[in-house]
Every structure is written in structure tokens, then in C-alpha cells.
XYZ file of C-alpha atoms in Angstrom:
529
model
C 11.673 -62.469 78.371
C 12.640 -59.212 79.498
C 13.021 -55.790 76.860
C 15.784 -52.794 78.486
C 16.149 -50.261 77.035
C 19.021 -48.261 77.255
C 22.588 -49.833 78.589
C 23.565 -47.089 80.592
C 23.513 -47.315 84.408
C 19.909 -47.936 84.524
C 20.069 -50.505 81.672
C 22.965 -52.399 82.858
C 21.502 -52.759 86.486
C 18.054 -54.340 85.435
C 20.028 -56.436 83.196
C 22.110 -57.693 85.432
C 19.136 -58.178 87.763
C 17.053 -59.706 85.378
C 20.030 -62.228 85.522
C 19.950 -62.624 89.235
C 15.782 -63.642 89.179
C 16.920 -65.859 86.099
C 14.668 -63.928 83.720
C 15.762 -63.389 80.207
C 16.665 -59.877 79.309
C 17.421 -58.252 75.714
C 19.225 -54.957 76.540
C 18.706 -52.874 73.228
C 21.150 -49.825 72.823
C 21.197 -47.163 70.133
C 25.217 -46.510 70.454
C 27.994 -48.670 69.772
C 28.619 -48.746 73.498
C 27.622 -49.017 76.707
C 27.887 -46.030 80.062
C 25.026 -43.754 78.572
C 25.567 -39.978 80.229
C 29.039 -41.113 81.698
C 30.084 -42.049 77.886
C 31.672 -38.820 76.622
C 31.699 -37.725 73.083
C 32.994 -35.160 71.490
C 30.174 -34.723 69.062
C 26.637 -34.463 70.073
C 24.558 -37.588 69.397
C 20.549 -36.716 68.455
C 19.174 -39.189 71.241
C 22.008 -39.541 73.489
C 22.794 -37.236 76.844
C 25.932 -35.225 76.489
C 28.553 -34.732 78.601
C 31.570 -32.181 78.737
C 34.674 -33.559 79.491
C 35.363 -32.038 82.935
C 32.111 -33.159 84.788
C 32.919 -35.147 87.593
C 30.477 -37.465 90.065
C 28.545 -35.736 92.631
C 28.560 -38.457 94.905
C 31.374 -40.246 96.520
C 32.362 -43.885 94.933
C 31.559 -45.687 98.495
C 27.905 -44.244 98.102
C 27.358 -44.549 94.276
C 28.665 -47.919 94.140
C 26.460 -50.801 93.339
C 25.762 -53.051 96.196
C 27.328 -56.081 95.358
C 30.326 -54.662 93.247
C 32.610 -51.801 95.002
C 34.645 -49.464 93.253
C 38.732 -50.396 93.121
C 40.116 -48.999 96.244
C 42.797 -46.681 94.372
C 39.697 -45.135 92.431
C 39.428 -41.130 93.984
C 36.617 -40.298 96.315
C 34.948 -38.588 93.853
C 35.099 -39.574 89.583
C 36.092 -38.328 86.282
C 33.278 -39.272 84.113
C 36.123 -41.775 82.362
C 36.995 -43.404 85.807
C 33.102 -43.956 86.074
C 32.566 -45.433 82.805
C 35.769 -47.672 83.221
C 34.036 -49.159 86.841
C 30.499 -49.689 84.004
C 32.668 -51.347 81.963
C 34.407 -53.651 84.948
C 30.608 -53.964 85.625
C 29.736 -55.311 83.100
C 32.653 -57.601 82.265
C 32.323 -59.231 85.785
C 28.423 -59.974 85.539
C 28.625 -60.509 81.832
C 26.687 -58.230 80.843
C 27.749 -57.679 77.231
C 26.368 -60.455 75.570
C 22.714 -59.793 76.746
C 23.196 -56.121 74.760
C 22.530 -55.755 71.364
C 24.507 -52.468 70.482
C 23.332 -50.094 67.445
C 19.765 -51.147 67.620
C 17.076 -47.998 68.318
C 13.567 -49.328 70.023
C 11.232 -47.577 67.978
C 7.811 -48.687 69.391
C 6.588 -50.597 72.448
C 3.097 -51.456 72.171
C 0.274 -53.817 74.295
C 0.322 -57.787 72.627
C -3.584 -58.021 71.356
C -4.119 -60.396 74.618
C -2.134 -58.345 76.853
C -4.956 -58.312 79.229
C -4.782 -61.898 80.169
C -0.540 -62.271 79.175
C 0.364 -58.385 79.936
C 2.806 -59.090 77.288
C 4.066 -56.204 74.520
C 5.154 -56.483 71.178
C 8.434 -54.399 70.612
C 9.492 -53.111 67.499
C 13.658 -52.706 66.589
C 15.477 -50.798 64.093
C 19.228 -52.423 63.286
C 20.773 -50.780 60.477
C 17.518 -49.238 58.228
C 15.937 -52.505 59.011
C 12.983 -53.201 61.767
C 12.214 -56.615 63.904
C 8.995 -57.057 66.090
C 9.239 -59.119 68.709
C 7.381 -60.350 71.520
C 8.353 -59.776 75.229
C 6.531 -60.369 78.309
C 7.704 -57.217 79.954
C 9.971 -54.107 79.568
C 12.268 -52.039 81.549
C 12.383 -48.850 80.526
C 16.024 -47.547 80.985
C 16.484 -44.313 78.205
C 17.310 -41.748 81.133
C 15.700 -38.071 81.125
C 19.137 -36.602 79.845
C 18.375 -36.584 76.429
C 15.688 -33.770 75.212
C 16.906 -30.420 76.452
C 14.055 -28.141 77.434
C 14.392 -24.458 76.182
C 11.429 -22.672 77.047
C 12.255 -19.252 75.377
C 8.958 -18.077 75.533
C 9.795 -17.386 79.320
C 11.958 -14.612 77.921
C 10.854 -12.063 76.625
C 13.112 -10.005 73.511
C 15.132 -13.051 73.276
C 14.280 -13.121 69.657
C 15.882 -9.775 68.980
C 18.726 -10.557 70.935
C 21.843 -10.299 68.649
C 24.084 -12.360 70.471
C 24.781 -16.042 70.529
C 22.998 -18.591 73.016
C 21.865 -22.072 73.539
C 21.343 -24.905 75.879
C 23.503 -26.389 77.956
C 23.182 -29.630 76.282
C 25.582 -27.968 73.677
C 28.226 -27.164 75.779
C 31.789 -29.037 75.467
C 34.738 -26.186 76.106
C 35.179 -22.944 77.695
C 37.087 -21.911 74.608
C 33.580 -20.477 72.958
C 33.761 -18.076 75.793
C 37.363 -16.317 75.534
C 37.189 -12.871 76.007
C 33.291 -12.730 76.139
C 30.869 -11.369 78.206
C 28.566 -14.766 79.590
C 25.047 -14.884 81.112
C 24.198 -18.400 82.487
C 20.200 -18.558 83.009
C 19.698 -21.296 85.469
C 21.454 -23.010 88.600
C 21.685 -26.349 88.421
C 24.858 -28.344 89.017
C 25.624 -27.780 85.281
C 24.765 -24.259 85.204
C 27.056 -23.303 87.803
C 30.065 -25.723 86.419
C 29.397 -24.239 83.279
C 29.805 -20.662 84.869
C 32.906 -21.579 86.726
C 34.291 -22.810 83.978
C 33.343 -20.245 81.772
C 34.914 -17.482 84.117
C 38.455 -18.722 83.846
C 38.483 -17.060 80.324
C 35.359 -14.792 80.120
C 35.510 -10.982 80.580
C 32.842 -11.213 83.048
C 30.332 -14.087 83.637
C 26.856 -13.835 85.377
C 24.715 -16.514 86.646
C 20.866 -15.561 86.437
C 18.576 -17.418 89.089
C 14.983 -16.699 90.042
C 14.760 -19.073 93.451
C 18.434 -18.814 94.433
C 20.276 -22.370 95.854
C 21.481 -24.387 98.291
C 25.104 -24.893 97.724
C 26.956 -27.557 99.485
C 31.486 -28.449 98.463
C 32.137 -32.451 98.373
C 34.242 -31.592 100.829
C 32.209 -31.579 104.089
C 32.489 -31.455 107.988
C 36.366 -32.736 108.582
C 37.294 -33.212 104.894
C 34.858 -36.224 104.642
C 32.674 -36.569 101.390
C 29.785 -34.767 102.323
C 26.986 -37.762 101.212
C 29.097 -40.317 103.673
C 28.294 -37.674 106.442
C 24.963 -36.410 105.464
C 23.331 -39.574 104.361
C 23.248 -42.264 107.550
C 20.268 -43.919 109.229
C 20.671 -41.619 112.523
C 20.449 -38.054 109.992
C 17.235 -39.235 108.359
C 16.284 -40.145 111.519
C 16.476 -36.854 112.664
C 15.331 -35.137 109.086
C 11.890 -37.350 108.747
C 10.778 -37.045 112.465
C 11.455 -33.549 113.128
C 8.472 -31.347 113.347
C 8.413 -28.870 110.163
C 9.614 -26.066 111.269
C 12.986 -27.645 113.336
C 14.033 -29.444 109.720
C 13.603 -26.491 107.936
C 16.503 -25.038 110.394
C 18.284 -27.863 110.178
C 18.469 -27.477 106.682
C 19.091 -23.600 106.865
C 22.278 -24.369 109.474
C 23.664 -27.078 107.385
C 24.084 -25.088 104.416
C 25.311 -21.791 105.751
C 27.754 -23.601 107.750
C 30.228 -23.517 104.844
C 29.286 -19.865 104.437
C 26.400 -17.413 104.323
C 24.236 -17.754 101.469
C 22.156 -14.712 101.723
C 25.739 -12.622 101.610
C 26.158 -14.279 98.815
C 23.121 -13.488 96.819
C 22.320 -17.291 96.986
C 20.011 -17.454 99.305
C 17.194 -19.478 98.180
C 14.084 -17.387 98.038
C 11.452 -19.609 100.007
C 14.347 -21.499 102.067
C 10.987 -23.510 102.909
C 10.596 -25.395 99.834
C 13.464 -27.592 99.624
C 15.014 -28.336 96.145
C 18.118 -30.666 95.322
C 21.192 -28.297 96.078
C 23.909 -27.424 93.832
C 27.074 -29.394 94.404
C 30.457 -27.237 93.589
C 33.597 -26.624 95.510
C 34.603 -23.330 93.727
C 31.783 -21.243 93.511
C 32.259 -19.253 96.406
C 35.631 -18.056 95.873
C 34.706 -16.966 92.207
C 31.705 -14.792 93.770
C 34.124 -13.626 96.047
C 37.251 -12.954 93.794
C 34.645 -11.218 91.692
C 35.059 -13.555 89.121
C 31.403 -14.653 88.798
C 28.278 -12.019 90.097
C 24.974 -13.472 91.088
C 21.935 -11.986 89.749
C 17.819 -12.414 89.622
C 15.853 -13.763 87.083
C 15.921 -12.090 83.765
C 13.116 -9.649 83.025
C 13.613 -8.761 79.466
C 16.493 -9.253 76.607
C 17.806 -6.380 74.557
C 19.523 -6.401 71.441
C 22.769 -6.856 72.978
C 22.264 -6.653 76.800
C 19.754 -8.025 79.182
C 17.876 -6.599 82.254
C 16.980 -8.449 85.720
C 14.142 -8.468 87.939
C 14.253 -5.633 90.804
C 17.681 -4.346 88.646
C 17.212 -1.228 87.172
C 20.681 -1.118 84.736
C 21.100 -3.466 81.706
C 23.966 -5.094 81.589
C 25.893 -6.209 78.399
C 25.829 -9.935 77.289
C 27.373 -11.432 74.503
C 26.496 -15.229 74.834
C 23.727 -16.915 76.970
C 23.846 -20.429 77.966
C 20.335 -21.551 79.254
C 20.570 -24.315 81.890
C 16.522 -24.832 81.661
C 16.730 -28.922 82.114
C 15.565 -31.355 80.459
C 12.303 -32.978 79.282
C 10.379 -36.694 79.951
C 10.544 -38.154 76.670
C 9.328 -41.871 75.867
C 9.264 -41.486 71.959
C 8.320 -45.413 71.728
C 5.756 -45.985 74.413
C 1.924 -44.493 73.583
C 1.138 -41.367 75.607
C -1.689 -43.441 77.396
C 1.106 -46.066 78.992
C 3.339 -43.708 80.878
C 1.262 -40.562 81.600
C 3.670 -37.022 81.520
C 1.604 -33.932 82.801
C 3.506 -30.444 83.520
C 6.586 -32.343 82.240
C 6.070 -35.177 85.273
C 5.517 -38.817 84.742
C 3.093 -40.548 86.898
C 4.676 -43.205 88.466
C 3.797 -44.957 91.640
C 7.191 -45.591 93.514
C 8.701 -43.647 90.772
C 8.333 -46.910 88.797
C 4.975 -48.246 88.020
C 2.323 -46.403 85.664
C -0.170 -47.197 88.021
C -3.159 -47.532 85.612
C -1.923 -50.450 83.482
C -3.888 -53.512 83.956
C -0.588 -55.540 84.129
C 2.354 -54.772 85.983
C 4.881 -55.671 83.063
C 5.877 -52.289 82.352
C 8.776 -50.103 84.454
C 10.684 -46.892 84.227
C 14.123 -46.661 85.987
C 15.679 -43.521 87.121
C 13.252 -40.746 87.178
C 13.264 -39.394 90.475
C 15.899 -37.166 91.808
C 16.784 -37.870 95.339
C 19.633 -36.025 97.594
C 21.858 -39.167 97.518
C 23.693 -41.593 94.547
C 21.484 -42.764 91.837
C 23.037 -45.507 91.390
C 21.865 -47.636 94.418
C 18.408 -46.214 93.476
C 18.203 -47.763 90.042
C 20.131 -50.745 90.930
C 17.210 -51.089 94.005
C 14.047 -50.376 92.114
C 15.622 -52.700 89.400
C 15.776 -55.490 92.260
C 12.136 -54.689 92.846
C 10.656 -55.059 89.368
C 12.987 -58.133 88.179
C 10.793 -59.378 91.335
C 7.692 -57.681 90.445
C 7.899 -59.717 86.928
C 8.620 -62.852 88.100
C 5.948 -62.662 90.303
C 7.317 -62.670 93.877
C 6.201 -59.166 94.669
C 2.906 -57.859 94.388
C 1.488 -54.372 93.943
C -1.235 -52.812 95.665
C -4.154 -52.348 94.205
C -4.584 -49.531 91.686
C -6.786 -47.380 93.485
C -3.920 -46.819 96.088
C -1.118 -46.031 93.630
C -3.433 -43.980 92.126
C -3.802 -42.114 95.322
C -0.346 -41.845 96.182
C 0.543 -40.876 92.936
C -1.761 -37.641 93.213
C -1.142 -36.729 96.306
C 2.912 -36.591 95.369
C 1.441 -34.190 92.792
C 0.149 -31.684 95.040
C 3.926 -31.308 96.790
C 5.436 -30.212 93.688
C 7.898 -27.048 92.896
C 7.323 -25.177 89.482
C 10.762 -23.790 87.779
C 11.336 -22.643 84.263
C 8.350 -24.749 83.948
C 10.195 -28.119 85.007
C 8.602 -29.803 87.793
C 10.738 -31.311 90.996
C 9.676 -33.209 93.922
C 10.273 -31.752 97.431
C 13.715 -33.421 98.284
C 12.353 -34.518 101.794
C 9.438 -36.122 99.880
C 11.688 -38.719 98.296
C 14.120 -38.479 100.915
C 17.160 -40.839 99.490
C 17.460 -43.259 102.492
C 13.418 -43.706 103.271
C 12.757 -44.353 99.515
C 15.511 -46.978 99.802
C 14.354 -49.066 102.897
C 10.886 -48.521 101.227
C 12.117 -50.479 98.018
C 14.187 -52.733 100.351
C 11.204 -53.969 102.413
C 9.192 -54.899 99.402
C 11.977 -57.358 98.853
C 13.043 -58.539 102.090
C 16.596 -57.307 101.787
C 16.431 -54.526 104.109
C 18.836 -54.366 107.119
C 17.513 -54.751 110.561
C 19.532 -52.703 113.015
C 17.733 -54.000 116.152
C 18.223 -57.861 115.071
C 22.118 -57.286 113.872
C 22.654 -55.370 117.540
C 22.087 -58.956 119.054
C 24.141 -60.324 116.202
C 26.638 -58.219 115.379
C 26.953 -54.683 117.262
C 29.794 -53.498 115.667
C 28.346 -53.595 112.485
C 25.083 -52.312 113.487
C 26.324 -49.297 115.164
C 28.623 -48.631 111.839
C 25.033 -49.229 109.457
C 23.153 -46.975 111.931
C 25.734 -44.374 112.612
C 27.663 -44.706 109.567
C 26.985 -43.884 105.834
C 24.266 -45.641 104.518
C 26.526 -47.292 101.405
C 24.310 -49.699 99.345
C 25.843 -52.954 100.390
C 23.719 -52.273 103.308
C 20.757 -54.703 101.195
C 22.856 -57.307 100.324
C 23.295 -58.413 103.870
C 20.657 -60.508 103.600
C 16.913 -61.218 101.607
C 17.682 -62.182 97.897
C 20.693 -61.528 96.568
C 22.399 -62.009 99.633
C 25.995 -61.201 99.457
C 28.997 -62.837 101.535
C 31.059 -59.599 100.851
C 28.535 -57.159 102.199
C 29.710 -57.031 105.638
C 33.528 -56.993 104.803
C 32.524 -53.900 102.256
C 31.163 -52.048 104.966
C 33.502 -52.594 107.762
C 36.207 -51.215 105.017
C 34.432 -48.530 103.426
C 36.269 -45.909 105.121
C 39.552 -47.585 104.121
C 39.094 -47.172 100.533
C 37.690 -43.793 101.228
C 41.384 -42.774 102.978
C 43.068 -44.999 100.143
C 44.058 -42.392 97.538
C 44.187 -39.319 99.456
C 45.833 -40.355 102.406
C 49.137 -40.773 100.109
C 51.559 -39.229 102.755
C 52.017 -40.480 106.556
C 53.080 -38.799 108.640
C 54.892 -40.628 111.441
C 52.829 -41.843 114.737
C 49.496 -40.534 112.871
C 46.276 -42.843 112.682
C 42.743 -42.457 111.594
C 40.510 -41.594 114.751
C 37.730 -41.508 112.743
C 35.766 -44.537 113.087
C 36.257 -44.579 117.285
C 35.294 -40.530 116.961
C 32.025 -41.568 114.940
C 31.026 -43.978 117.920
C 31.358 -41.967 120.375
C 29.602 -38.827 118.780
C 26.930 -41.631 117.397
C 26.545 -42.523 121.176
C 25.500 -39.055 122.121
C 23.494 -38.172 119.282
C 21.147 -41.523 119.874
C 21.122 -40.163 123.638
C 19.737 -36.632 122.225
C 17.561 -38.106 119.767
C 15.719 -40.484 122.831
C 15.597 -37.522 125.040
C 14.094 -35.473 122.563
C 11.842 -38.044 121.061
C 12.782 -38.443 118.113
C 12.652 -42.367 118.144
């Protein structure tokens, strides 16, 4: 018997894999509902993450899809937050989900059985309207997101308490309407930050987006008008990324992201271009800087009653409302501090998924790590993982060496507004995947399918790395898998290629051959295999 918490897309994934192992889970959710983040509301629920009603998915629907159900062909490249909850909700009607939830019931303490040394059960204690159940489980998925405790450190700003204006965090946010006509500081850029900003400008008098480290901004729309995570994320690029010497990545990285335009003109520019954070995703930003719409500034130095002054500025400049896009905070309300260990605001996890000092591997957390790629695949994998962790198919190492590889993670660690975030290339999306993968048997092998089946291993190895990749074969095999990736494209061209001209054709697939071709030529020539 299996306790997950949370049914958002965490939850629902280790339910439904606690299905496929034919384990017994008990998802418990707070809401009425199910979708989590992607469930918009207009009011802001204490314990729930909250959305505003424009965000739309990062990542493209071919690589956030889970691996064994694709998204509906007529579905845009990239989603609404209500097209992504609808595909939950298809989700979880075609698994059957549902009826393994019990909605409106808070988890309000998960604690070791008394014999959990020789069971490595917990007893798990449930609050359903005012009144609590204990049971007994003998393990838990952790699935509550990191969404959900907004981190304000206002202590980092100094005369914000004499500011007279209005400000607060991000988490608050819902329309741009609270900004007509006013002058807006955003502290902070993240992907909300700068939507926030964007938005914000549209009806400010003047917005301004306060940053400290600058970013790397990439547009959905990358090289040819492809989604820019079908392009960027494919066995030959992390190929390239993990086995290039230091200094040639770093470059790499640096040309990528001033292809679009130059981010140092820009005031963008990250300041150490060497320590690589997740980048901002937004297709408008530029133009805004550039229609003067939005202005780029350092990090703030001090506030004033009614204005606020930058580093290495020497002018104040009047604000009338701040919005601080500072993150969020690791919160596990029911679990005891000494089960899932949180120092400098980061859990230690081995894999991202394992506290590595409990004496029985019963216990998981889902979705904490923040990879360049779809989280998605990576919950639904490390879900995959556990369900066979519990069941006892998969074994961990011992703890010393989680132990060690959960420091040593610690010493490649960037510091901002006091949040902490893995180097990008340290969890690199694709490696962390096969990692995961190969614990399980289901990841692909390129070299055996080239005997096999060369078309389709020259479109996994060249191609975008889409999760039905792992469900080729290993457990949880899936007939479909192939067919989904042969026609991933297709429903990529599906709803934007709405008007044909006559004679035209898509060149794309033969064009990605032939460049994939050369670039494995390069790559042996220059030794990078």
C-alpha cells in the first residue's frame, strides 16, 4: 500500500505507476480536484500553487507529454494552462486514475511505524472534513510540489519597510489591471518575473525589471520556427554538451543564446556567463526592451519612501508597486525535519529522490529538481523508478555512496536571493533521464535498434529526445512507442501548418538526416564519441 500525496502531475504519475507495478496507491488531495499548478483559480488557496490565467507551458506538448499517453494532435505546440489541465484530466480518465484519489483530504503527518526498521512502513495521519484517520502504509510518494510557500526574503532589502508604496510576491499576482497607470519594479527574473513584467507593461507608465546575475533568454520559437526543446534537447546535443571540455560548452552556451540577439546590448547579460542557471523562456521580451517599454536594471541597493536606488546607479528612480519574484521555498509540513533533510533551502536527495539516510527505502519525493527540459517525463520517470524501488525490483546503493553523491552535488551549487539552484549541466535533462532509465531497464539502445531498426534510431539519436523514447522496451513496454515517435513531428506541424500552399512539403525530417549525418562525422573527428 502506497500513500501520494498531492494529485497534480507528480501525484497522478506515481499513481498511475503504482498501478502499472500492481501496488496499491491512496492518492490524498487537499482540493476538490485534480492538475495542481496547472489548476487555475481565481482566488488564492493557503497550500495550493497559484497560477495567473495567461501562463502558458514552457515546453512543447511532444516533449512534456507522458510516455505512454501523447497529447491530441490538434492540441498547439505549446499550452494554455486549461489545454494542459484538460490532457491531466484525459490522463486520468484513460488510466483511471480518479478512483484511487481521495479529494478534500489534507495529509497532516507522516511518521516511521514503531517497527519501521524491520517493515520500513509509516503511519499516516488524514484530515477529511475537521476529522483525522491514521493509517498504515508501507511506503509514500511524496508529490506536494515546491510551488506552494513563496519565499520573500525582505531582509535582502534594505528601507523596504519605509517604503510607502504597495508590493508583494508574485504568488499574488492574477491581472495586470493592479498596474494601470503605475509605475512597476519587478525584483527578480525568473520566467514569472519577466511574464509578469511584460504583462505589466501593456498598461504601466513605465515598468522595470531588477536583476542582480542577469539571464539567459531563449523565444519557443527556435532555429527554423521549431520549438526550441525539440531542437535543443536530442541525444547528439548532449552528446556534444557533456563531452565538451569546459571551456568549449561554456561557448556553446554563450553562441546559442546570443544567436537570437545580443544579451550584453541588452543589459541581460548574465554576470558570470560561467555558471549556468535555467534560462528565462519568453518570446516578447526583447521587443519591449527595445520599444522602451520595459528597462533592465541591477540589483536594488536601497528602497526610499517612494523610489528605489540600484547597484552602480547613482539616480533613484520612482516606484509605485514592487512585485518580488524571490521563488519559492521546500516545504514538507507533514514529514519530521530528520526524514527529508532541507539545508540553505535544498533538500538532500540522492537522484533527486531518495533521503539517503533512511534505513528503508520506502520514502520518495517527486519533482524537485529543475532540469533544462519538460518535467513531466522527469516525474513520470523517477515515478517508474520508485514504484520499482518499492516493490523491490530495484535496489539502491549503499548509503555511504548516496551520501557522497549527495554532498558533492552540494558543493556545485548557485546562491540567489538566498534560493539555491543546481548547475543546469549538473542535472543535464537527457543524462538524468537515461540515468533513471537504466536503473529500470527501459532505456533505448541506439547501437542495438541501428541493426534493428535504423530509421528509428537515427530519428531517437538525431531527433528530439520525446519520452516515448523508454517505453520502447524494459517494463512498461509500449506497442505505440515507435508509431509516437515516427509521428511526432506530424502533430508538431498539425495546428500550425493550417494553410498549404500548393506543391509545398515538409523537408524537415530528410534535412535533419542529412545535417545529423554531418554532425556525427564532426563529433568522431573531433572526439567527442
Amino acid at each position: 500500500r502506497v500513500a501520494v500525496v498531492g494529485a497534480g502531475v507528480s501525484g497522478l504519475a506515481a499513481t498511475k505507476c503504482c498501478l502499472d507495478e500492481g501496488l496499491e496507491p491512496t492518492c490524498f488531495e487537499q482540493s476538490q480536484d485534480i492538475g495542481g499548478l496547472w489548476r487555475y483559480t481565481e482566488h488564492i488557496e493557503a497550500g495550493r500553487p497559484s497560477l495567473y490565467p495567461s501562463v502558458i507551458s514552457n515546453t512543447s506538448k511532444e516533449m512534456s507529454a507522458f510516455s505512454d499517453f501523447p497529447f491530441p494532435e490538434h492540441f498547439p505546440v505549446f499550452l494554455p494552462n486549461a489545454l494542459l489541465l484538460d490532457y491531466l484530466r484525459r490522463y486520468a480518465e484513460h488510466f483511471s486514475l480518479r478512483e484511487h484519489i481521495r479529494f478534500g483530504t489534507t495529509v497532516v503527518s507522516i511518521r516511521k511505524h514503531p517497527d519501521f526498521a524491520t517493515t520500513g512502513q509509516w503511519n499516516v495521519v488524514t484530515e477529511t472534513g475537521g476529522t483525522q484517520t491514521s493509517h498504515v502504509f508501507d511506503a509514500v510518494m511524496v508529490c506536494n510540489g515546491n510551488f506552494s510557500e513563496p519565499s520573500l526574503p525582505l531582509q535582502c532589502f534594505p528601507g523596504i519597510e519605509r517604503f510607502g508604496g504597495q508590493y508583494f510576491h508574485s504568488r499574488q499576482y492574477k491581472h495586470p489591471d493592479v498596474f494601470q497607470g503605475k509605475r512597476v519594479l519587478v525584483v527578480g527574473m525568473g520566467n514569472s518575473g519577466v511574464d509578469i513584467a511584460v504583462e505589466a507593461s501593456r498598461v504601466a507608465a513605465k515598468v522595470t525589471i531588477s536583476t542582480s546575475r542577469g539571464a539567459w533568454l531563449l523565444s519557443r520559437v527556435f532555429e527554423h520556427g521549431y520549438p526550441w526543446d525539440m531542437i535543443l534537447n536530442t541525444r547528439l546535443m548532449s552528446l556534444i554538451k557533456t563531452n565538451l571540455p569546459g571551456p568549449l560548452s561554456w561557448w556553446l552556451i554563450n553562441y546559442k543564446a546570443n544567436r537570437w540577439f545580443n544579451h550584453e546590448n541588452y543589459g541581460l547579460q548574465p554576470e558570470n556567463s560561467w555558471l549556468v542557471r535555467e534560462p528565462v523562456l519568453n518570446d516578447e521580451l526583447p521587443s519591449y526592451i527595445l520599444t522602451g517599454r520595459i528597462t533592465i536594471r541591477p540589483g536594488v541597493k536601497e528602497f526610499k519612501d517612494n523610489s528605489v536606488l540600484f547597484h552602480n546607479c547613482p539616480e533613484e528612480e520612482p516606484i509605485d508597486i514592487v512585485v518580488f519574484c524571490t521563488g519559492y521555498n521546500i516545504s514538507f509540513p507533514f514529514l519530521e525535519e530528520s526524514v527529508v533533510r532541507v539545508e540553505n533551502k535544498h533538500a538532500s536527495l540522492y537522484k533527486y529522490v531518495f533521503p539517503p539516510h533512511v534505513q528503508k527505502p520506502t520514502l520518495a519525493v517527486l519533482g524537485l529538481i529543475k532540469p533544462l527540459g519538460a518535467i513531466m517525463p522527469v516525474v513520470e520517470m523517477q515515478a517508474r523508478w520508485v514504484s520499482r524501488v518499492f516493490k523491490g525490483l530495484c535496489q539502491l546503493p549503499p548509503q555511504s555512496v548516496m551520501e557522497k553523491e549527495v554532498n558533492e552535488k552540494k558543493k556545485n551549487q548557485i546562491q540567489w536571493f538566498g534560493l539555491t539552484f543546481d548547475e543546469v549541466l549538473k542535472t543535464e535533462w537527457l543524462v538524468y533521464l537515461d540515468t533513471l532509465a537504466s536503473f529500470i531497464g527501459a532505456k533505448p539502445s541506439v547501437l542495438g535498434l541501428l541493426c534493428t531498426d535504423p530509421w528509428l534510431a537515427l530519428t531517437i539519436f538525431f531527433g528530439p529526445c520525446s519520452s516515448y523514447q523508454y517505453r520502447l522496451g524494459g517494463p512498461g513496454r509500449w506497442q505505440g512507442a515507435r508509431q509516437a515517435i515516427l509521428t511526432q513531428w506530424d502533430r508538431v506541424l498539425k495546428p500550425t501548418r493550417t494553410r498549404v500552399p500548393a506543391g509545398s512539403s515538409s523537408s524537415f525530417l530528410s534535412l535533419l538526416t542529412v545535417m545529423g549525418f554531418l554532425l556525427l562525422l564532426a563529433a568522431v573527428i573531433f572526439g567527442f564519441l
